[in-house]
CSV table of C-alpha atoms and ligand atoms in Angstrom, one decimal:
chain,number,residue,atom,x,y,z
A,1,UNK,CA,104.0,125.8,98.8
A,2,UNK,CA,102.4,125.7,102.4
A,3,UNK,CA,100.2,123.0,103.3
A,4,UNK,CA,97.4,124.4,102.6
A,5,UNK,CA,98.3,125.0,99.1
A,6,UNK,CA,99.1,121.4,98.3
A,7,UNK,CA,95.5,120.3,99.9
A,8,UNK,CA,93.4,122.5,97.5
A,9,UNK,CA,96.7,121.1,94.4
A,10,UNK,CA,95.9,117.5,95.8
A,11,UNK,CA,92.0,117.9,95.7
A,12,UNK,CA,91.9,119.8,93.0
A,13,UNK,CA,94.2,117.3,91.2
A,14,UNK,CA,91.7,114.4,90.9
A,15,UNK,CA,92.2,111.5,91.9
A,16,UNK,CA,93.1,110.4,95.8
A,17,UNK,CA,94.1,107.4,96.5
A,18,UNK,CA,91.7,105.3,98.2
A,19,UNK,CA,94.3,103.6,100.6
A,20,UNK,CA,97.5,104.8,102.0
A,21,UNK,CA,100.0,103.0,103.3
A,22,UNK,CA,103.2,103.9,104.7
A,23,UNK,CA,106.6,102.3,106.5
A,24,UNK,CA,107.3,104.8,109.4
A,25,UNK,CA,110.8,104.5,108.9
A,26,UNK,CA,114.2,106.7,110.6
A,27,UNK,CA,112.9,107.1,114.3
A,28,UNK,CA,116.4,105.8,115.2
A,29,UNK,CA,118.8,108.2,113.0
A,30,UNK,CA,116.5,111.3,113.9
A,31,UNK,CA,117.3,110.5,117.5
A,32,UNK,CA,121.0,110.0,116.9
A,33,UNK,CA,121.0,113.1,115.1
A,34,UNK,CA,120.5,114.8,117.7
A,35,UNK,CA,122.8,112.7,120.3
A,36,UNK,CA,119.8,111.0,122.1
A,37,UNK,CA,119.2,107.3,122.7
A,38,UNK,CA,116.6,106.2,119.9
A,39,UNK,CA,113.7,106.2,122.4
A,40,UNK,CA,113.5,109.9,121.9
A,41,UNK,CA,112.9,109.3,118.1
A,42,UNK,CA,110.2,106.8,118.8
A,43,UNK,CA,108.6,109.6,120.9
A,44,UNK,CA,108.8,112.0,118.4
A,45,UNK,CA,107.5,109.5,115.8
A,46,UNK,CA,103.9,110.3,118.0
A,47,UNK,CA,103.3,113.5,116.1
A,48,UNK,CA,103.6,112.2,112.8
A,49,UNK,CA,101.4,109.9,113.5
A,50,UNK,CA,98.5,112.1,114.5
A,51,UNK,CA,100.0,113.9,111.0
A,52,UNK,CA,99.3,111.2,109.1
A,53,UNK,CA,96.1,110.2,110.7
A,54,UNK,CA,94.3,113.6,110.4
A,55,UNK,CA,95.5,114.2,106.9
A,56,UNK,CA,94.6,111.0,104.9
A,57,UNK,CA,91.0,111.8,106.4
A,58,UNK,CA,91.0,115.0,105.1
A,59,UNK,CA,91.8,114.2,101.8
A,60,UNK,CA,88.9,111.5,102.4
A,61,UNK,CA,91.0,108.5,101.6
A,62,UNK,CA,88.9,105.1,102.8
A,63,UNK,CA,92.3,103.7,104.7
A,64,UNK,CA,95.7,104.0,106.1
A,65,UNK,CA,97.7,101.4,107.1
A,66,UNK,CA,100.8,102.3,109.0
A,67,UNK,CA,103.3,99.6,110.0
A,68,UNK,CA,104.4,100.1,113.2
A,69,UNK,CA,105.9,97.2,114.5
A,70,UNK,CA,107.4,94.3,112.7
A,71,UNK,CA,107.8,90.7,113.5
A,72,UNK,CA,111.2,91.3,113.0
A,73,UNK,CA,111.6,94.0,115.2
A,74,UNK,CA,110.6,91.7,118.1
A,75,UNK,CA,114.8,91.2,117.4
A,76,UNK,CA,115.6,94.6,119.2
A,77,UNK,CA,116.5,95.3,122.5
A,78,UNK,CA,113.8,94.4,125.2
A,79,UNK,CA,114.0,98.2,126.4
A,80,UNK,CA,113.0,99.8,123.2
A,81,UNK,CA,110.6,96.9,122.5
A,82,UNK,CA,109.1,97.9,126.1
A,83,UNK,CA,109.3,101.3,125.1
A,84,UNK,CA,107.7,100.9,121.7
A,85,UNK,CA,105.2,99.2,123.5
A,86,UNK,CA,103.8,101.7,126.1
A,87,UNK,CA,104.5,104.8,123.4
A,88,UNK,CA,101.5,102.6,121.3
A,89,UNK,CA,99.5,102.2,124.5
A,90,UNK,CA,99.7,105.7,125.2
A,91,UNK,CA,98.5,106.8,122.1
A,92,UNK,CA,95.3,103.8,121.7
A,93,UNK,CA,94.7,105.9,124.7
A,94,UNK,CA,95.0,109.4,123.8
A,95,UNK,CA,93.4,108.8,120.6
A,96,UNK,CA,90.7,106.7,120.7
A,97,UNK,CA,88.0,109.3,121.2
A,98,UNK,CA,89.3,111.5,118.8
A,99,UNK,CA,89.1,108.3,116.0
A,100,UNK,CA,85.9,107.8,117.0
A,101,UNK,CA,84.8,111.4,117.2
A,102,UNK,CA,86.8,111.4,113.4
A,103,UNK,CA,84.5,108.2,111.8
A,104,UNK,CA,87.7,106.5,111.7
A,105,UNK,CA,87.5,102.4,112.4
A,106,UNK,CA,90.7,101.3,114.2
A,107,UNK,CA,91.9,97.8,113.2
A,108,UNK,CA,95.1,95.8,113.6
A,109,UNK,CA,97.2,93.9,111.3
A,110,UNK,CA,99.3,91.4,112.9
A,111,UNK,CA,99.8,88.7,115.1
A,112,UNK,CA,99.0,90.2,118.0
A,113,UNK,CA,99.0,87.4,120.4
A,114,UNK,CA,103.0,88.0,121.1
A,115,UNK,CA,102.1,91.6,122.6
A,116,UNK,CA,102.0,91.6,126.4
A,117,UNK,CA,98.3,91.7,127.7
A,118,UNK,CA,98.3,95.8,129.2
A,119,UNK,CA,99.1,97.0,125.2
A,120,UNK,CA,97.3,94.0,123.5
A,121,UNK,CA,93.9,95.1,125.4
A,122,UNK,CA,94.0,98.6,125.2
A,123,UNK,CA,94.2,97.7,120.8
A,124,UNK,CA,91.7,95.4,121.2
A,125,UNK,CA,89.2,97.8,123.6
A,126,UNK,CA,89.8,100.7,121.0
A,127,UNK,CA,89.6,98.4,118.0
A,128,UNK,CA,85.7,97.9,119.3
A,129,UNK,CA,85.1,101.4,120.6
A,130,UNK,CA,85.6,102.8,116.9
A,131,UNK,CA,84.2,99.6,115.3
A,132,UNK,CA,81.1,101.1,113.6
A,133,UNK,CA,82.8,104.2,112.5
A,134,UNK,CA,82.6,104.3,108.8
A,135,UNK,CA,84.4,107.2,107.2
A,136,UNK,CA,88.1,105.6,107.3
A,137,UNK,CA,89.9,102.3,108.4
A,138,UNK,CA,93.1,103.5,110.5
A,139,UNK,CA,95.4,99.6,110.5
A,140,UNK,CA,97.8,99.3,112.6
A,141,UNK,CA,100.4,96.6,111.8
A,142,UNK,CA,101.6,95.8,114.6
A,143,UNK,CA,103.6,92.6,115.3
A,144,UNK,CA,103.1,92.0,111.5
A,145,UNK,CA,104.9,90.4,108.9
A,146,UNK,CA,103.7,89.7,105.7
A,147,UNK,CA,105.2,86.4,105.1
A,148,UNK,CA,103.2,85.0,108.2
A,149,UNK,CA,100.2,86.8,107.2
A,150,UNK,CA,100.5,84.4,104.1
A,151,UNK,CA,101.1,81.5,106.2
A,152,UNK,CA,98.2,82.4,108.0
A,153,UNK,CA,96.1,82.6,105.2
A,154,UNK,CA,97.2,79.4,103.9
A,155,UNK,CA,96.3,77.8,107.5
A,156,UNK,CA,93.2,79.3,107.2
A,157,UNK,CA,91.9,77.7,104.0
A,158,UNK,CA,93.8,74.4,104.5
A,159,UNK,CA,91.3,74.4,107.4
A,160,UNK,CA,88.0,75.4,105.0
A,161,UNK,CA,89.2,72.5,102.7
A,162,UNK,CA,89.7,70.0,105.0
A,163,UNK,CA,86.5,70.6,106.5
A,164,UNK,CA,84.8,69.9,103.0
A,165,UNK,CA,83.4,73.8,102.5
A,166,UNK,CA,86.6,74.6,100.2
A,167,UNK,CA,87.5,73.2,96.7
A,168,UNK,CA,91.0,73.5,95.8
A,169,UNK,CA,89.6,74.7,92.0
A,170,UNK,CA,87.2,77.5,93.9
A,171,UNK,CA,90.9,79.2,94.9
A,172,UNK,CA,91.2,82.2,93.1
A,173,UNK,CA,92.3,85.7,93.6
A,174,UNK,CA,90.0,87.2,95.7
A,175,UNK,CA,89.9,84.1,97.8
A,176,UNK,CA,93.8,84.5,99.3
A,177,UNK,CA,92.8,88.5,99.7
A,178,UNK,CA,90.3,87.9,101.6
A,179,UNK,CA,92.0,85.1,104.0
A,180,UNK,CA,94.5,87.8,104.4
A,181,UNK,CA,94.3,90.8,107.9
A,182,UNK,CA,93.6,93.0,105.3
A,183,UNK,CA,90.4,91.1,103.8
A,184,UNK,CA,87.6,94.1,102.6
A,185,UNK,CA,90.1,96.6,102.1
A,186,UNK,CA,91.0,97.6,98.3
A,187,UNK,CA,94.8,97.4,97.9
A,188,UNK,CA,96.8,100.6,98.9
A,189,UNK,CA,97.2,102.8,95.4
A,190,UNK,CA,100.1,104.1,97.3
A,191,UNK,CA,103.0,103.0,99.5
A,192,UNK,CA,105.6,105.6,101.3
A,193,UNK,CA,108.6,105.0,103.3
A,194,UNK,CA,110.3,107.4,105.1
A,195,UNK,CA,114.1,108.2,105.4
A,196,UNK,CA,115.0,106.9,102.1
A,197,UNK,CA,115.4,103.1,102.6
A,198,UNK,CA,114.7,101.3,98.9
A,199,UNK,CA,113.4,98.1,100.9
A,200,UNK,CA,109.8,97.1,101.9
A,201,UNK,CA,110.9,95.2,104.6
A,202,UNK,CA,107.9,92.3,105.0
A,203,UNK,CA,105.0,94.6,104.4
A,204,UNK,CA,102.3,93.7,102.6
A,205,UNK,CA,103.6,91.9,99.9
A,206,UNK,CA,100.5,90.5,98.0
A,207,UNK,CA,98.7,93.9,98.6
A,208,UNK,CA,101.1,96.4,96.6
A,209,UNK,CA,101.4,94.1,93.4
A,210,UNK,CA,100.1,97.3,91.4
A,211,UNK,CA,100.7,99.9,94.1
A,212,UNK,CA,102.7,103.0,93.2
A,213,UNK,CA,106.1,103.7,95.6
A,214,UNK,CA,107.2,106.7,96.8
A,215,UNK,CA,110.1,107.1,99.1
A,216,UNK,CA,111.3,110.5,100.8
A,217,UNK,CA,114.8,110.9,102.8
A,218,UNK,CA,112.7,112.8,105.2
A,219,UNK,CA,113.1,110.6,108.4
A,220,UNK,CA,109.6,109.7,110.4
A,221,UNK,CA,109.6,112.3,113.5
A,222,UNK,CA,110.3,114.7,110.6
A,223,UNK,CA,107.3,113.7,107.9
A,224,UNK,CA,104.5,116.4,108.1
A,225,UNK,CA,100.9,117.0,106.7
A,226,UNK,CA,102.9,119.1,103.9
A,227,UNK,CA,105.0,115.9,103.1
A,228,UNK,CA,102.0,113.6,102.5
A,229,UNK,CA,100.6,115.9,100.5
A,230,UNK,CA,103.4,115.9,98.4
A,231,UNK,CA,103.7,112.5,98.3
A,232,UNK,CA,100.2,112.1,96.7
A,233,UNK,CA,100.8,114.9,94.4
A,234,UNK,CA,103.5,112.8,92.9
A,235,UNK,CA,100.8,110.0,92.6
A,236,UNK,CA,98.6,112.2,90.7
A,237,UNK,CA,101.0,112.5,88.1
A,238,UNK,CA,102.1,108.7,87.9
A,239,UNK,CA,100.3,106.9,84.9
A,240,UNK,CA,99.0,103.7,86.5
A,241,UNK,CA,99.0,100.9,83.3
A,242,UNK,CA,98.5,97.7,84.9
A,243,UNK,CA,100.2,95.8,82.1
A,244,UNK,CA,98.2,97.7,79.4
A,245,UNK,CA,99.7,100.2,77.3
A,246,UNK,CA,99.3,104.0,78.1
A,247,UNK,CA,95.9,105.5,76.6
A,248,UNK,CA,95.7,107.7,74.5
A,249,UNK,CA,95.3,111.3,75.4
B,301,LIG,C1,111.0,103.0,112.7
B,301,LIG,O1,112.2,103.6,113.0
B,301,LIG,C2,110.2,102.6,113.9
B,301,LIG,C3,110.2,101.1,114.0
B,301,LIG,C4,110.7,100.2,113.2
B,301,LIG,C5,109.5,100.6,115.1
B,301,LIG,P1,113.5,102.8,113.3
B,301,LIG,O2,113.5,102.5,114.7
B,301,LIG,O3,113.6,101.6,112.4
B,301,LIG,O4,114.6,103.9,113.0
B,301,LIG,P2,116.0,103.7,112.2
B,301,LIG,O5,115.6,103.0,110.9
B,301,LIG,O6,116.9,102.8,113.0
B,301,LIG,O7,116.5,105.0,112.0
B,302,LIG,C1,110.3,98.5,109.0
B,302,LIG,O1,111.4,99.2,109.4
B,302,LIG,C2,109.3,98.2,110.0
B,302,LIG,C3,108.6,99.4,110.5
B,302,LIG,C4,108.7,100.6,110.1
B,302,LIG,C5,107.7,99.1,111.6
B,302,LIG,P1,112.7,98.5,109.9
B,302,LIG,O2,113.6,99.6,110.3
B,302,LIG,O3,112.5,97.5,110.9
B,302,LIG,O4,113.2,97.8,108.6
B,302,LIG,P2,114.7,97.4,108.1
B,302,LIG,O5,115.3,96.6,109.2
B,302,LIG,O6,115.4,98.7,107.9
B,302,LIG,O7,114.5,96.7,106.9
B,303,LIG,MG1,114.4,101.4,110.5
């Protein structure tokens, strides 16, 4: 089916999931692939983005949150960190009109204070530039982990408590979602990850408690409008019980 095809399937199909998330995972093999250092796959990772970017709005999901950097990744070599680094820049750049011209909201997940200052600001200049768009949240996780992102949410309400405007007994749900980076956002109804790995690696583990998993071989530089279409065609045909039993048709 061409692209095309499986937008009218998907739209036509009901329900769209309201958020999207996805783990941009293979740059590296796609490069080796093809004897290159794995820079080149980063580079090539670019267009997927955009991919990504223009067809969750067109669907018109209300978010997409791509993880793009991980806290452990700050482990790799300081060249493709650097690299990493400058491809992100280079795209905040490139992009942020076209966000803003899109309704789309930039906002990063993450601890963002570890990225050097020329990166960090152009984030944090785009995150405002596109702050009071309203169609779609684009979050970048960047630097994130979601194990500190808990730890920070902990922090964070220790501090509420201590201060006297927090009872321990008022801690429910809702409260630890929204300490969280993602606070305001419904859950993702879907989670991909590219080039087949069955791991989620530190990503938003309160968030996908319910959230339905879909993992392709196709690696990253590789995943098209066509394949995320695909992906939430196969979420159209899950049956999402939450516990409960199936109902009745
Ligand atoms: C994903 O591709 C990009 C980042 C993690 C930043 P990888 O760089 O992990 O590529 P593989 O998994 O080694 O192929
Ligand atoms: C997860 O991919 C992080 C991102 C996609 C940004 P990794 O390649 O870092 O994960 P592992 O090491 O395979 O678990
Ligand atoms: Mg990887």
């Amino acid at each position: 089916m061409t692209e095309e095809e499986l937008k009218e399937m998907v739209l036509s199909n009901g329900t769209i999931p309201r958020h999207i998330a996805i783990i941009m995972d293979g740059n590296g093999r796609w490069a080796e692939l093809r004897n290159k250092p794995r820079v080149f796959g980063h580079q090539h990772g670019m267009h997927a983005v955009r991919a990504v970017v223009e067809g969750c709005r067109e669907l018109g999901c209300e978010a997409l949150t791509l993880y793009a950097f991980s806290e452990e990744n700050w482990k790799r070599p300081r060249g493709e960190i650097s690299v990493l680094m400058k491809l992100l820049r280079n795209y905040i750049r490139r992009e942020r009109e076209n966000l803003r011209e899109n309704g789309i909201r930039l906002q990063c997940l993450g601890r963002l204070e570890k990225i050097d200052p020329a990166p960090r600001k152009a984030l944090e200049e785009a995150c405002l530039y596109t702050a009071d768009q309203t169609d779609m949240v684009l979050n970048l996780a960047i630097s994130y982990g979601s194990r500190s992102e808990i730890v920070d949410a902990t922090r964070s309400l220790c501090r509420e408590a201590a201060a006297g405007r927090l009872e321990a007994e008022d801690i429910d749900e809702e409260t630890i979602s929204n300490a969280l980076y993602t606070a305001g956002l419904p859950d993702p109804d879907l989670l991909i990850r590219t080039s087949g790995e069955m791991r989620i690696s530190n990503f938003l583990l309160w968030q996908i408690a319910y959230t339905e998993i879909y993992i392709t071989a196709v690696l990253w530089p590789d995943f098209a409008k066509k394949n995320l279409f695909e992906a939430v065609v196969d979420f159209q045909k899950r049956d999402r019980r939450f516990g409960r039993v199936k109902s009745k048709s």
